[in-house]
């Protein structure tokens, strides 16, 4: 990676929008390039301060009194005729186009309810606390030390799936192991946590059987989520790789 | 992609339950976008009405906040953007958006000074004032990313442009904002920039020239 490429990647990295592979390359460059290190440190610092101040500015900001009432009144008037086909025919063309845009947009986001927390953990793009450079054992040791008991790492039967590192996270009010994988440059998070009762399936998810084993699949905020359980451990896969591909990857994991 | 379609019967109370809690966020964004409380109020009102009319097209369980922001952004672009742009051209100095490095060496030095914890000490109002000076197309993505916390993908859907455009606008918008604040700090005498040493990579042309030779 060149210094010039660091410039563009630095922002993306702040937003958690780089793949694990890119993140690793970025970090490697920063390790050996003092100039870029100073720049990205300054950048992060400026960015974090500005972002915090911007958020402060809207925290507790309330719309003028009366706006809500006005909106509710208008909705009541409008609601007299239930939304349906009648008003659509009367729409000007530009509005009709907007309808199409919104329709296609909402279809591209498959419905889901529960996976907010899971997707959140994935998109926060936290750094791994242990890297798998020295092999899987290092990750195993780390997890055992953190949780006080060993956790079986999934053994994917997919040579393109590379374990990058891990950290201890929290899901469903329980400790969870967050494993970070790289799959041809795409970032895949695998969360493992103890099964407690039956997995509730979000209404928007569907159930798929692969080789007789059930997988819950769905997507949330543009990320695909696949959940499955093995021996009282729930595994959740989150990534922006294609949904069918993610199911295939999840199914390749040997218990 | 997974998921399935359905077409439930929608009603007003369901709409209100789902959407009203996002009014504060929509208003906050509208205010930063239009820079006018009156326009912001109108924009939010338009957004809710339009959303209610289109409520049939909203799919249950998808991100309602992003959906509302898409409607608000569309409405803004169609109805208010020209007005806002005219106002901006009239009252802001020509923006020099040609920026050099993402963080200049000068900034690195000035801000590394421990007494120069300038960005940390900034007031919210000062940052907002600087944001208001960022041209509207760039400001829009900064608001969605840094105030609302949407992902690039979501912003691309909301604004209706490719993810690559989101990235470059966000990059540019943030640089302009940082530059405004940095210059504000110098103007206020809060930090003092050092003179650049010769050969520093601040000048883009000479930087690229040098790169060409070493490449
Ligand atoms: Zn470098």
CSV table of C-alpha atoms and ligand atoms in Angstrom, one decimal:
chain,number,residue,atom,x,y,z
A,1,UNK,CA,0.0,0.0,0.0
A,2,UNK,CA,1.2,3.5,-0.8
A,3,UNK,CA,0.9,6.6,1.3
A,4,UNK,CA,-1.5,8.1,-1.3
A,5,UNK,CA,-3.8,5.1,-0.8
A,6,UNK,CA,-3.7,5.5,2.9
A,7,UNK,CA,-5.5,8.9,2.6
A,8,UNK,CA,-8.6,7.4,1.1
A,9,UNK,CA,-8.6,4.3,3.3
A,10,UNK,CA,-8.2,6.3,6.5
A,11,UNK,CA,-11.7,7.8,6.3
A,12,UNK,CA,-13.2,4.5,5.3
A,13,UNK,CA,-11.5,2.8,8.2
A,14,UNK,CA,-12.9,5.4,10.6
A,15,UNK,CA,-16.3,4.5,9.4
A,16,UNK,CA,-15.7,0.8,9.6
A,17,UNK,CA,-16.1,0.5,5.9
A,18,UNK,CA,-13.0,-1.4,5.0
A,19,UNK,CA,-12.6,-5.1,4.6
A,20,UNK,CA,-10.5,-7.0,7.1
A,21,UNK,CA,-7.8,-7.4,4.4
A,22,UNK,CA,-7.7,-3.7,3.8
A,23,UNK,CA,-7.6,-2.9,7.5
A,24,UNK,CA,-4.7,-5.3,8.0
A,25,UNK,CA,-2.8,-3.7,5.0
A,26,UNK,CA,-3.6,-0.2,6.4
A,27,UNK,CA,-2.3,-1.1,9.8
A,28,UNK,CA,0.8,-2.7,8.3
A,29,UNK,CA,1.6,0.5,6.4
A,30,UNK,CA,1.0,2.6,9.5
A,31,UNK,CA,3.4,0.5,11.5
A,32,UNK,CA,6.3,1.3,9.2
A,33,UNK,CA,5.3,4.8,8.0
A,34,UNK,CA,5.6,7.5,10.6
A,35,UNK,CA,4.3,10.2,8.4
A,36,UNK,CA,1.0,8.4,7.6
A,37,UNK,CA,0.8,7.4,11.2
A,38,UNK,CA,0.9,11.0,12.3
A,39,UNK,CA,-1.6,12.0,9.7
A,40,UNK,CA,-4.1,9.3,10.5
A,41,UNK,CA,-3.8,10.0,14.2
A,42,UNK,CA,-4.5,13.7,13.6
A,43,UNK,CA,-7.3,12.8,11.3
A,44,UNK,CA,-8.9,10.4,13.8
A,45,UNK,CA,-8.7,13.0,16.5
A,46,UNK,CA,-10.2,15.7,14.4
A,47,UNK,CA,-12.9,13.4,13.1
A,48,UNK,CA,-13.8,12.1,16.6
A,49,UNK,CA,-14.0,15.6,18.1
A,50,UNK,CA,-16.0,17.0,15.3
A,51,UNK,CA,-18.4,14.1,15.1
A,52,UNK,CA,-19.0,14.3,18.9
A,53,UNK,CA,-19.7,18.0,18.7
A,54,UNK,CA,-22.1,17.5,15.8
A,55,UNK,CA,-24.0,14.9,17.7
A,56,UNK,CA,-24.1,17.1,20.7
A,57,UNK,CA,-25.7,19.8,18.6
A,58,UNK,CA,-28.7,17.6,17.8
A,59,UNK,CA,-28.9,15.8,21.1
A,60,UNK,CA,-32.0,16.9,22.8
A,61,UNK,CA,-32.8,19.3,20.0
A,62,UNK,CA,-36.6,19.4,19.7
A,63,UNK,CA,-38.7,20.5,16.8
A,64,UNK,CA,-40.7,23.6,17.6
A,65,UNK,CA,-43.8,23.0,19.7
A,66,UNK,CA,-46.8,22.6,17.5
A,67,UNK,CA,-45.0,20.8,14.6
A,68,UNK,CA,-46.0,17.4,15.9
A,69,UNK,CA,-49.6,18.5,16.4
A,70,UNK,CA,-49.7,20.0,13.0
A,71,UNK,CA,-48.4,16.9,11.4
A,72,UNK,CA,-50.9,14.7,13.3
A,73,UNK,CA,-53.7,16.9,12.3
A,74,UNK,CA,-52.7,16.7,8.6
A,75,UNK,CA,-52.4,12.9,8.9
A,76,UNK,CA,-55.9,12.7,10.3
A,77,UNK,CA,-57.2,14.7,7.4
A,78,UNK,CA,-55.2,12.7,4.9
A,79,UNK,CA,-56.1,9.4,6.7
A,80,UNK,CA,-59.8,9.9,5.9
A,81,UNK,CA,-59.0,8.2,2.7
A,82,UNK,CA,-56.9,5.2,3.5
A,83,UNK,CA,-53.7,5.0,1.4
A,84,UNK,CA,-54.6,3.0,-1.6
A,85,UNK,CA,-54.9,3.2,-5.3
A,86,UNK,CA,-57.1,6.3,-5.6
A,87,UNK,CA,-54.5,8.8,-4.7
A,88,UNK,CA,-51.8,7.1,-6.7
A,89,UNK,CA,-53.6,7.7,-9.9
A,90,UNK,CA,-53.8,11.4,-9.1
A,91,UNK,CA,-50.1,11.7,-8.5
A,92,UNK,CA,-48.0,13.9,-10.8
A,93,UNK,CA,-45.3,12.0,-12.7
A,94,UNK,CA,-42.4,13.0,-10.4
A,95,UNK,CA,-44.2,11.7,-7.4
A,96,UNK,CA,-45.0,8.5,-9.2
A,97,UNK,CA,-41.3,8.1,-10.0
A,98,UNK,CA,-40.5,8.6,-6.3
A,99,UNK,CA,-42.9,5.8,-5.5
A,100,UNK,CA,-41.0,3.5,-7.8
A,101,UNK,CA,-37.7,4.5,-6.2
A,102,UNK,CA,-39.0,3.9,-2.7
A,103,UNK,CA,-40.5,0.6,-3.7
A,104,UNK,CA,-37.4,-0.8,-5.2
A,105,UNK,CA,-35.4,0.5,-2.3
A,106,UNK,CA,-37.5,-1.1,0.4
A,107,UNK,CA,-37.4,-4.4,-1.5
A,108,UNK,CA,-33.6,-4.4,-1.6
A,109,UNK,CA,-33.7,-4.4,2.2
A,110,UNK,CA,-35.2,-7.7,3.3
A,111,UNK,CA,-37.3,-7.3,6.4
A,112,UNK,CA,-35.9,-8.3,9.8
A,113,UNK,CA,-36.5,-7.4,13.5
A,114,UNK,CA,-34.0,-9.0,15.8
A,115,UNK,CA,-30.6,-8.8,14.2
A,116,UNK,CA,-30.0,-5.2,15.1
A,117,UNK,CA,-27.5,-5.9,17.8
A,118,UNK,CA,-25.7,-8.5,15.7
A,119,UNK,CA,-25.3,-6.3,12.7
A,120,UNK,CA,-24.3,-3.4,15.0
A,121,UNK,CA,-21.4,-5.5,16.4
A,122,UNK,CA,-20.3,-6.3,12.9
A,123,UNK,CA,-20.5,-2.7,11.6
A,124,UNK,CA,-18.7,-1.2,14.6
A,125,UNK,CA,-15.6,-2.8,13.1
A,126,UNK,CA,-13.8,-3.2,16.3
A,127,UNK,CA,-10.2,-4.2,16.1
A,128,UNK,CA,-9.5,-7.8,16.9
A,129,UNK,CA,-7.9,-8.2,20.4
A,130,UNK,CA,-5.9,-11.1,19.2
A,131,UNK,CA,-4.7,-11.8,15.7
A,132,UNK,CA,-4.5,-15.2,14.1
A,133,UNK,CA,-1.1,-14.6,12.6
A,134,UNK,CA,0.5,-17.2,14.8
A,135,UNK,CA,-2.3,-19.7,14.0
A,136,UNK,CA,-5.5,-20.6,15.5
A,137,UNK,CA,-4.0,-21.7,18.8
A,138,UNK,CA,-3.2,-18.2,19.7
A,139,UNK,CA,-6.9,-17.3,19.3
A,140,UNK,CA,-8.0,-20.3,21.3
A,141,UNK,CA,-5.6,-19.4,24.1
A,142,UNK,CA,-6.9,-15.9,24.2
A,143,UNK,CA,-10.5,-16.9,24.3
A,144,UNK,CA,-9.9,-19.4,27.1
A,145,UNK,CA,-8.1,-16.8,29.1
A,146,UNK,CA,-10.9,-14.2,28.6
A,147,UNK,CA,-13.9,-16.5,29.2
A,148,UNK,CA,-12.3,-19.0,31.5
A,149,UNK,CA,-13.3,-21.9,29.3
A,150,UNK,CA,-12.4,-23.0,25.8
A,151,UNK,CA,-14.7,-22.3,22.9
A,152,UNK,CA,-14.6,-24.6,19.9
A,153,UNK,CA,-13.7,-22.5,16.9
A,154,UNK,CA,-15.7,-23.3,13.8
A,155,UNK,CA,-13.7,-25.3,11.2
A,156,UNK,CA,-14.7,-24.0,7.9
A,157,UNK,CA,-14.2,-26.2,4.9
A,158,UNK,CA,-13.5,-23.3,2.6
A,159,UNK,CA,-10.0,-22.4,1.9
A,160,UNK,CA,-10.9,-18.9,1.0
A,161,UNK,CA,-12.1,-18.2,4.5
A,162,UNK,CA,-9.2,-16.9,6.5
A,163,UNK,CA,-9.4,-16.3,10.3
A,164,UNK,CA,-8.0,-12.8,10.9
A,165,UNK,CA,-8.5,-12.5,14.6
A,166,UNK,CA,-11.0,-12.4,17.4
A,167,UNK,CA,-12.3,-10.4,20.3
A,168,UNK,CA,-14.6,-11.0,23.2
A,169,UNK,CA,-17.9,-9.3,22.6
A,170,UNK,CA,-21.4,-9.3,24.1
A,171,UNK,CA,-24.7,-10.5,22.5
A,172,UNK,CA,-28.1,-11.3,24.0
A,173,UNK,CA,-26.8,-10.3,27.4
A,174,UNK,CA,-24.1,-12.9,27.3
A,175,UNK,CA,-20.4,-13.2,26.4
A,176,UNK,CA,-19.9,-13.9,22.8
A,177,UNK,CA,-16.8,-14.6,20.8
A,178,UNK,CA,-16.5,-12.4,17.8
A,179,UNK,CA,-14.4,-14.1,15.1
A,180,UNK,CA,-13.2,-12.0,12.2
A,181,UNK,CA,-12.7,-13.7,8.9
A,182,UNK,CA,-11.6,-12.5,5.5
A,183,UNK,CA,-13.2,-14.1,2.5
A,184,UNK,CA,-11.6,-12.9,-0.8
A,185,UNK,CA,-11.3,-9.4,0.7
A,186,UNK,CA,-14.8,-9.3,2.2
A,187,UNK,CA,-15.2,-9.1,6.0
A,188,UNK,CA,-17.2,-11.8,7.7
A,189,UNK,CA,-18.0,-11.7,11.4
A,190,UNK,CA,-18.9,-14.9,13.1
A,191,UNK,CA,-20.4,-14.6,16.6
A,192,UNK,CA,-20.5,-17.6,18.8
A,193,UNK,CA,-22.4,-17.6,22.1
A,194,UNK,CA,-24.0,-20.2,24.3
A,195,UNK,CA,-27.5,-21.3,23.3
A,196,UNK,CA,-30.1,-20.4,25.9
A,197,UNK,CA,-33.4,-21.8,24.9
A,198,UNK,CA,-34.6,-22.0,21.4
A,199,UNK,CA,-33.5,-19.4,18.9
A,200,UNK,CA,-36.3,-17.0,18.2
A,201,UNK,CA,-36.6,-16.4,14.5
A,202,UNK,CA,-37.2,-12.8,13.5
A,203,UNK,CA,-40.4,-12.5,11.5
A,204,UNK,CA,-38.5,-11.4,8.5
A,205,UNK,CA,-36.1,-14.3,8.5
A,206,UNK,CA,-36.6,-17.5,6.7
A,207,UNK,CA,-35.5,-21.0,7.5
A,208,UNK,CA,-33.4,-23.0,5.1
A,209,UNK,CA,-32.3,-26.6,5.3
A,210,UNK,CA,-28.9,-27.5,4.0
A,211,UNK,CA,-28.1,-31.2,4.3
A,212,UNK,CA,-30.8,-31.5,6.8
A,213,UNK,CA,-29.5,-28.8,9.1
A,214,UNK,CA,-31.6,-25.7,9.6
A,215,UNK,CA,-30.2,-22.2,9.0
A,216,UNK,CA,-32.0,-19.0,9.8
A,217,UNK,CA,-31.3,-16.5,7.1
A,218,UNK,CA,-32.2,-12.9,6.6
A,219,UNK,CA,-30.7,-9.5,6.1
A,220,UNK,CA,-30.6,-6.3,8.0
A,221,UNK,CA,-29.4,-2.8,7.1
A,222,UNK,CA,-27.9,-4.3,4.0
A,223,UNK,CA,-26.0,-7.0,5.7
A,224,UNK,CA,-26.8,-10.6,5.4
A,225,UNK,CA,-27.2,-12.7,8.5
A,226,UNK,CA,-27.1,-16.4,8.8
A,227,UNK,CA,-27.7,-18.2,12.2
A,228,UNK,CA,-27.2,-21.8,13.0
A,229,UNK,CA,-26.5,-23.8,16.1
A,230,UNK,CA,-24.2,-26.7,16.9
A,231,UNK,CA,-23.9,-28.4,20.3
A,232,UNK,CA,-25.5,-25.7,22.3
A,233,UNK,CA,-23.6,-22.9,20.6
A,234,UNK,CA,-25.3,-20.4,18.4
A,235,UNK,CA,-23.2,-19.2,15.5
A,236,UNK,CA,-24.2,-16.1,13.6
A,237,UNK,CA,-22.5,-15.1,10.4
A,238,UNK,CA,-22.7,-11.4,9.3
A,239,UNK,CA,-21.3,-10.0,6.1
A,240,UNK,CA,-22.1,-8.0,3.0
A,241,UNK,CA,-21.2,-11.0,0.9
A,242,UNK,CA,-24.2,-12.4,-1.1
A,243,UNK,CA,-26.7,-14.1,1.1
A,244,UNK,CA,-26.6,-17.5,-0.7
A,245,UNK,CA,-22.8,-17.4,-0.6
A,246,UNK,CA,-23.0,-16.7,3.2
A,247,UNK,CA,-25.3,-19.7,3.7
A,248,UNK,CA,-22.8,-21.8,1.7
A,249,UNK,CA,-20.0,-20.6,3.9
A,250,UNK,CA,-21.9,-21.2,7.1
A,251,UNK,CA,-22.9,-24.7,5.9
A,252,UNK,CA,-19.2,-25.4,5.1
A,253,UNK,CA,-18.4,-25.1,8.8
A,254,UNK,CA,-17.9,-28.4,10.3
A,255,UNK,CA,-19.1,-29.0,13.8
B,1,UNK,CA,-30.7,-11.4,-0.9
B,2,UNK,CA,-33.3,-12.9,1.3
B,3,UNK,CA,-36.7,-11.8,2.3
B,4,UNK,CA,-40.2,-11.9,1.1
B,5,UNK,CA,-42.8,-9.4,0.2
B,6,UNK,CA,-46.1,-8.9,1.8
B,7,UNK,CA,-48.8,-6.3,1.4
B,8,UNK,CA,-50.5,-5.6,4.8
B,9,UNK,CA,-53.3,-3.2,5.3
B,10,UNK,CA,-51.9,-0.1,6.8
B,11,UNK,CA,-53.4,2.5,9.1
B,12,UNK,CA,-52.6,5.8,10.6
B,13,UNK,CA,-52.0,4.7,14.2
B,14,UNK,CA,-49.5,2.1,12.9
B,15,UNK,CA,-47.8,4.8,10.9
B,16,UNK,CA,-47.6,7.1,13.8
B,17,UNK,CA,-46.3,4.5,16.1
B,18,UNK,CA,-43.5,3.7,13.7
B,19,UNK,CA,-42.5,7.1,12.5
B,20,UNK,CA,-43.2,9.8,15.1
B,21,UNK,CA,-40.2,8.8,17.2
B,22,UNK,CA,-37.9,9.8,14.3
B,23,UNK,CA,-39.3,13.3,14.1
B,24,UNK,CA,-36.5,14.8,16.2
B,25,UNK,CA,-33.8,13.2,14.1
B,26,UNK,CA,-35.5,14.3,10.9
B,27,UNK,CA,-35.9,17.8,12.2
B,28,UNK,CA,-32.2,18.0,13.3
B,29,UNK,CA,-31.0,16.9,9.9
B,30,UNK,CA,-33.5,19.2,8.1
B,31,UNK,CA,-32.2,22.1,10.2
B,32,UNK,CA,-28.6,21.5,9.2
B,33,UNK,CA,-29.6,20.9,5.7
B,34,UNK,CA,-31.7,23.9,5.1
B,35,UNK,CA,-30.1,26.2,7.7
B,36,UNK,CA,-33.4,27.7,8.3
B,37,UNK,CA,-35.9,26.7,11.1
B,38,UNK,CA,-38.8,27.7,9.0
B,39,UNK,CA,-37.7,25.6,6.0
B,40,UNK,CA,-36.8,22.7,8.3
B,41,UNK,CA,-40.2,22.7,9.8
B,42,UNK,CA,-41.9,22.7,6.3
B,43,UNK,CA,-39.5,20.0,5.1
B,44,UNK,CA,-40.3,17.7,8.0
B,45,UNK,CA,-44.0,18.2,7.6
B,46,UNK,CA,-43.8,17.4,3.9
B,47,UNK,CA,-41.8,14.4,4.7
B,48,UNK,CA,-44.4,12.9,7.1
B,49,UNK,CA,-47.2,13.6,4.7
B,50,UNK,CA,-45.4,12.0,1.8
B,51,UNK,CA,-44.3,9.1,4.0
B,52,UNK,CA,-47.9,8.5,5.0
B,53,UNK,CA,-49.0,8.4,1.4
B,54,UNK,CA,-46.3,6.0,0.5
B,55,UNK,CA,-46.7,3.9,3.6
B,56,UNK,CA,-48.0,1.0,1.6
B,57,UNK,CA,-44.7,0.8,-0.1
B,58,UNK,CA,-42.8,0.5,3.2
B,59,UNK,CA,-41.9,-3.0,4.0
B,60,UNK,CA,-42.5,-4.0,7.6
B,61,UNK,CA,-39.3,-4.8,9.5
B,62,UNK,CA,-37.0,-2.8,7.2
B,63,UNK,CA,-35.2,0.2,8.4
B,64,UNK,CA,-38.0,2.8,8.8
B,65,UNK,CA,-35.6,5.5,9.8
B,66,UNK,CA,-33.6,5.1,6.6
B,67,UNK,CA,-36.8,5.0,4.7
B,68,UNK,CA,-38.0,8.3,6.2
B,69,UNK,CA,-34.6,9.9,5.5
B,70,UNK,CA,-34.8,8.8,1.9
B,71,UNK,CA,-38.2,10.5,1.6
B,72,UNK,CA,-36.9,13.6,3.3
B,73,UNK,CA,-33.8,13.8,1.2
B,74,UNK,CA,-35.8,13.3,-2.0
B,75,UNK,CA,-38.2,16.0,-0.9
B,76,UNK,CA,-35.3,18.3,-0.1
B,77,UNK,CA,-33.6,17.8,-3.4
B,78,UNK,CA,-36.8,18.3,-5.4
B,79,UNK,CA,-38.2,21.3,-3.5
B,80,UNK,CA,-35.7,23.1,-1.4
B,81,UNK,CA,-32.2,22.4,-2.7
B,82,UNK,CA,-32.3,25.1,-5.4
B,83,UNK,CA,-33.5,27.6,-2.9
B,84,UNK,CA,-30.8,26.7,-0.4
B,85,UNK,CA,-28.1,26.7,-3.1
B,86,UNK,CA,-29.1,30.1,-4.2
B,87,UNK,CA,-28.9,31.4,-0.7
B,88,UNK,CA,-25.5,29.7,-0.3
B,89,UNK,CA,-24.1,31.2,-3.4
B,90,UNK,CA,-25.3,34.6,-2.3
B,91,UNK,CA,-23.8,34.5,1.2
B,92,UNK,CA,-20.8,32.3,1.3
B,93,UNK,CA,-17.5,33.2,-0.2
B,94,UNK,CA,-16.4,31.1,-3.1
B,95,UNK,CA,-15.3,27.8,-1.6
B,96,UNK,CA,-11.9,26.6,-2.4
B,97,UNK,CA,-12.5,22.9,-2.5
B,98,UNK,CA,-9.1,22.1,-4.0
B,99,UNK,CA,-7.5,20.4,-1.1
B,100,UNK,CA,-4.1,19.0,-0.7
B,101,UNK,CA,-3.3,16.1,1.6
B,102,UNK,CA,-6.1,14.8,3.7
B,103,UNK,CA,-4.3,16.2,6.7
B,104,UNK,CA,-1.6,18.7,5.9
B,105,UNK,CA,1.8,18.5,7.6
B,106,UNK,CA,1.1,21.9,9.0
B,107,UNK,CA,-2.1,20.6,10.6
B,108,UNK,CA,-0.3,17.6,12.0
B,109,UNK,CA,2.4,19.8,13.6
B,110,UNK,CA,0.0,22.5,14.9
B,111,UNK,CA,-2.4,20.0,16.4
B,112,UNK,CA,0.2,17.8,17.9
B,113,UNK,CA,1.1,20.5,20.3
B,114,UNK,CA,-0.4,19.4,23.6
B,115,UNK,CA,-1.8,22.9,24.2
B,116,UNK,CA,-3.4,22.8,20.9
B,117,UNK,CA,-6.2,20.4,21.9
B,118,UNK,CA,-8.2,22.7,19.8
B,119,UNK,CA,-10.7,20.3,18.2
B,120,UNK,CA,-11.5,18.9,21.6
B,121,UNK,CA,-12.3,22.3,23.0
B,122,UNK,CA,-14.5,23.4,20.2
B,123,UNK,CA,-18.0,24.3,21.1
B,124,UNK,CA,-20.8,22.5,19.4
B,125,UNK,CA,-22.1,25.8,18.0
B,126,UNK,CA,-18.7,26.6,16.4
B,127,UNK,CA,-18.7,23.2,14.6
B,128,UNK,CA,-22.3,23.7,13.5
B,129,UNK,CA,-21.5,27.1,12.1
B,130,UNK,CA,-18.6,25.6,10.2
B,131,UNK,CA,-20.8,22.8,8.9
B,132,UNK,CA,-23.3,25.3,7.7
B,133,UNK,CA,-20.6,26.7,5.4
B,134,UNK,CA,-20.0,23.4,3.7
B,135,UNK,CA,-21.7,23.3,0.3
B,136,UNK,CA,-25.1,21.5,0.5
B,137,UNK,CA,-24.2,18.4,-1.6
B,138,UNK,CA,-21.3,17.6,0.7
B,139,UNK,CA,-23.1,18.7,3.8
B,140,UNK,CA,-25.9,16.3,3.1
B,141,UNK,CA,-23.6,13.2,3.3
B,142,UNK,CA,-21.7,14.5,6.3
B,143,UNK,CA,-25.0,15.0,8.1
B,144,UNK,CA,-26.2,11.5,7.2
B,145,UNK,CA,-22.9,9.8,8.2
B,146,UNK,CA,-21.6,11.8,11.2
B,147,UNK,CA,-24.9,13.0,12.8
B,148,UNK,CA,-27.2,10.2,11.9
B,149,UNK,CA,-24.7,7.4,11.7
B,150,UNK,CA,-25.9,5.8,8.5
B,151,UNK,CA,-23.6,3.4,6.7
B,152,UNK,CA,-22.2,4.2,3.2
B,153,UNK,CA,-24.6,1.7,1.7
B,154,UNK,CA,-27.6,3.3,3.5
B,155,UNK,CA,-26.5,6.8,2.5
B,156,UNK,CA,-26.2,5.7,-1.1
B,157,UNK,CA,-29.8,4.4,-1.0
B,158,UNK,CA,-31.0,7.5,0.8
B,159,UNK,CA,-29.3,10.0,-1.5
B,160,UNK,CA,-29.8,7.9,-4.6
B,161,UNK,CA,-26.2,7.7,-5.8
B,162,UNK,CA,-23.5,5.1,-6.0
B,163,UNK,CA,-21.5,4.2,-2.9
B,164,UNK,CA,-18.4,5.6,-4.6
B,165,UNK,CA,-20.0,9.0,-4.9
B,166,UNK,CA,-20.9,8.9,-1.2
B,167,UNK,CA,-17.3,8.1,-0.3
B,168,UNK,CA,-15.9,11.0,-2.3
B,169,UNK,CA,-18.5,13.5,-1.2
B,170,UNK,CA,-18.0,12.5,2.4
B,171,UNK,CA,-14.2,12.7,2.0
B,172,UNK,CA,-14.4,16.1,0.5
B,173,UNK,CA,-17.1,17.4,2.9
B,174,UNK,CA,-15.2,16.4,5.9
B,175,UNK,CA,-12.0,18.0,4.6
B,176,UNK,CA,-13.8,21.2,4.0
B,177,UNK,CA,-15.3,21.2,7.5
B,178,UNK,CA,-11.9,20.4,9.1
B,179,UNK,CA,-10.3,23.1,7.0
B,180,UNK,CA,-12.8,25.7,8.1
B,181,UNK,CA,-12.4,24.8,11.7
B,182,UNK,CA,-8.6,24.8,11.4
B,183,UNK,CA,-8.6,28.2,9.8
B,184,UNK,CA,-11.0,29.4,12.4
B,185,UNK,CA,-8.6,28.3,15.1
B,186,UNK,CA,-5.8,30.3,13.5
B,187,UNK,CA,-7.9,33.3,13.0
B,188,UNK,CA,-8.9,33.2,16.7
B,189,UNK,CA,-5.2,32.8,17.6
B,190,UNK,CA,-5.9,29.5,19.3
B,191,UNK,CA,-3.2,27.7,17.3
B,192,UNK,CA,-0.4,29.2,15.4
B,193,UNK,CA,0.7,27.4,12.2
B,194,UNK,CA,4.4,27.0,11.7
B,195,UNK,CA,6.0,27.9,8.4
B,196,UNK,CA,6.5,24.9,6.3
B,197,UNK,CA,9.9,23.4,5.8
B,198,UNK,CA,11.1,23.3,2.3
B,199,UNK,CA,10.2,20.1,0.5
B,200,UNK,CA,7.2,19.4,2.6
B,201,UNK,CA,4.6,17.5,0.7
B,202,UNK,CA,1.9,20.2,1.1
B,203,UNK,CA,2.0,21.2,-2.5
B,204,UNK,CA,0.1,18.6,-4.5
B,205,UNK,CA,1.8,19.3,-7.8
B,206,UNK,CA,5.3,18.9,-6.5
B,207,UNK,CA,4.3,15.9,-4.5
B,208,UNK,CA,2.9,14.2,-7.6
B,209,UNK,CA,5.9,15.3,-9.6
B,210,UNK,CA,8.2,13.7,-7.1
B,211,UNK,CA,6.1,10.6,-7.0
B,212,UNK,CA,6.3,10.2,-10.8
B,213,UNK,CA,10.1,10.3,-10.6
B,214,UNK,CA,10.4,7.8,-7.8
B,215,UNK,CA,7.7,5.5,-9.3
C,1,LIG,ZN1,2.8,6.3,4.4
